[in-house]
């Protein structure tokens, strides 16, 4: 959460003051010059205009500062203070707390209320504030600890922003990450009266940027059950000197159900392909019996204090929203999810390893978790873990079978609601279970003596299907390994050049690797800094153009001589590619006929999807034969830095290389 100093000022008054200042300076300057020089006023005007220009360009004009477009304008303008709020009936908190007593192993902290508010119809719209149009919607729901909102049908441009912040301006603001999703859940703002702001350039058309479909009402002391809300006996992760790799894979889970929101934990897990697939292992009971909306789940990385001591400054972390359910089974209390996006390299994430070796029971256990949704904590057992050989009846009356769970003591740190799904690591730093429960007493959170987790070794086979076991997902190569060590979220640098085949650099050409893209510079150079390791990625190049660029009667003549065998293209792969105007992988009389009809204006286009073809230079080196298909976007796997991904561009039909590029 970002915090800013909230201030108010009338930007129109300050603008007027600046202009009045400039007017007075010019008048005084002209008067002084007439007295000193004796020049008539007409001659003075030219000199004073130069001075005025100097004043105009040297004085800062704060009122016209557009650097503020990436901050909520409501903090900067007092007009919003008079906006009447839309009042939403508050929740019956006592009733909610009574309902929650029936679910002792989970902690619901917020419930949804259906809304249907189009922003352009419900908001107050202000024009030309710092050159931007601002939509302000004020919503109040009494006695809420915090409020959040589900926004749907998002229609947001690149220079348009969404902010959510407390109406009193005392609690900072949340910038809503627009991403590419059409439905998002905002962060909670700790207030019962909140402003939703959308701003856009003044020149942009009026529109409905989104619809507010749900208000999320937090209750029961959210302010004491997330940031700095866990027990005093909890140990910050930064206090540990070991497990520094493993912690980078542990995430806080904001689990969204149709009936409310819950806290949980989970961990990235590596698979035998080591392809960066973002699988999250967590506990089945977090959503057992509920209806999850997985598109709205949020996974928070690196939510941790930088030092061992507690702090009043909340760490920010990185959020990935949305996931897909892959597998789960109640008996072993496991769920495997796949995140909606690869983990960015900037997160410095770690894919944790695992062990399903039934012959080994660790002499110690480490649990990394987020109790009550708080910053990352660590709990430890310095005693051997053991397999629970009996049925276990949990507080929600779910019974799990013998040999499905591990148990360990807890003699350092503690565990609380919200820790569910946290990984249990053995002494080798591999996951052997995910946290299911503990002998926790809400009234005395520091008295936990043992923890129980669903066994990874049992979850491997689960209930015998891909939807109820781990092995189909975590061992796609079918290696049948018993253990797998964790790995860094490795990504590589890939760079190269795009050249016209006559060896001229092509600038401003769009290059794709997977879903990422960049443009070549004036030297034809491009670079990608974070290409996912060991993942098949398509490589492609895009250059819009007209079909007639560089195509003329000379090309028809050259093609005719080749077809007749008078002067062939066998010494130039690129001429062969250019001459294959029907993309049949051969150059023959059909290509000659098509090119002639195009030159004569009978056909307006050539029978290819794009006027340009691009081929890896390495595919054409040392050969004069037509390459077997000039497309090279067939799933490259990068396992090291690549700095010579050089690409040659060929204009279809331009056999003599005369096209503009």
mmCIF file of C-alpha atoms in Angstrom, residues 29 36 49 70 113 140 180 208 237 240 253 302 314 337 352 356 361 389 393 402 433 495 517 551 592 614 642:
data_model
loop_
_atom_site.group_PDB
_atom_site.id
_atom_site.type_symbol
_atom_site.label_atom_id
_atom_site.label_comp_id
_atom_site.label_asym_id
_atom_site.label_seq_id
_atom_site.Cartn_x
_atom_site.Cartn_y
_atom_site.Cartn_z
ATOM 1 C CA UNK A 29 9.710 46.376 -16.702
ATOM 2 C CA UNK A 36 16.325 54.659 -18.286
ATOM 3 C CA UNK A 49 8.206 40.738 -25.086
ATOM 4 C CA UNK A 70 -0.550 8.795 -12.092
ATOM 5 C CA UNK A 113 -23.033 -7.401 -1.324
ATOM 6 C CA UNK A 140 -20.393 4.593 2.434
ATOM 7 C CA UNK A 180 -5.788 -7.332 -19.265
ATOM 8 C CA UNK A 208 -18.429 3.735 -18.840
ATOM 9 C CA UNK A 237 10.830 -14.692 8.596
ATOM 10 C CA UNK A 240 15.894 -16.761 10.239
ATOM 11 C CA UNK A 253 -3.589 -16.320 -0.486
ATOM 12 C CA UNK A 302 7.441 -11.223 -0.763
ATOM 13 C CA UNK A 314 3.727 -2.198 5.569
ATOM 14 C CA UNK A 337 -3.699 -24.423 -8.488
ATOM 15 C CA UNK A 352 10.110 -25.164 -3.973
ATOM 16 C CA UNK A 356 7.473 -38.202 -1.586
ATOM 17 C CA UNK A 361 11.016 -38.944 8.088
ATOM 18 C CA UNK A 389 -1.679 -43.812 11.822
ATOM 19 C CA UNK A 393 -11.538 -35.747 13.210
ATOM 20 C CA UNK A 402 -4.957 -43.207 8.643
ATOM 21 C CA UNK A 433 3.133 -31.693 3.639
ATOM 22 C CA UNK A 495 18.772 -10.382 -28.183
ATOM 23 C CA UNK A 517 7.083 -7.877 -27.661
ATOM 24 C CA UNK A 551 7.490 -5.177 -56.617
ATOM 25 C CA UNK A 592 5.180 -16.228 -62.276
ATOM 26 C CA UNK A 614 11.182 -13.374 -41.679
ATOM 27 C CA UNK A 642 21.072 -15.948 -26.507
#
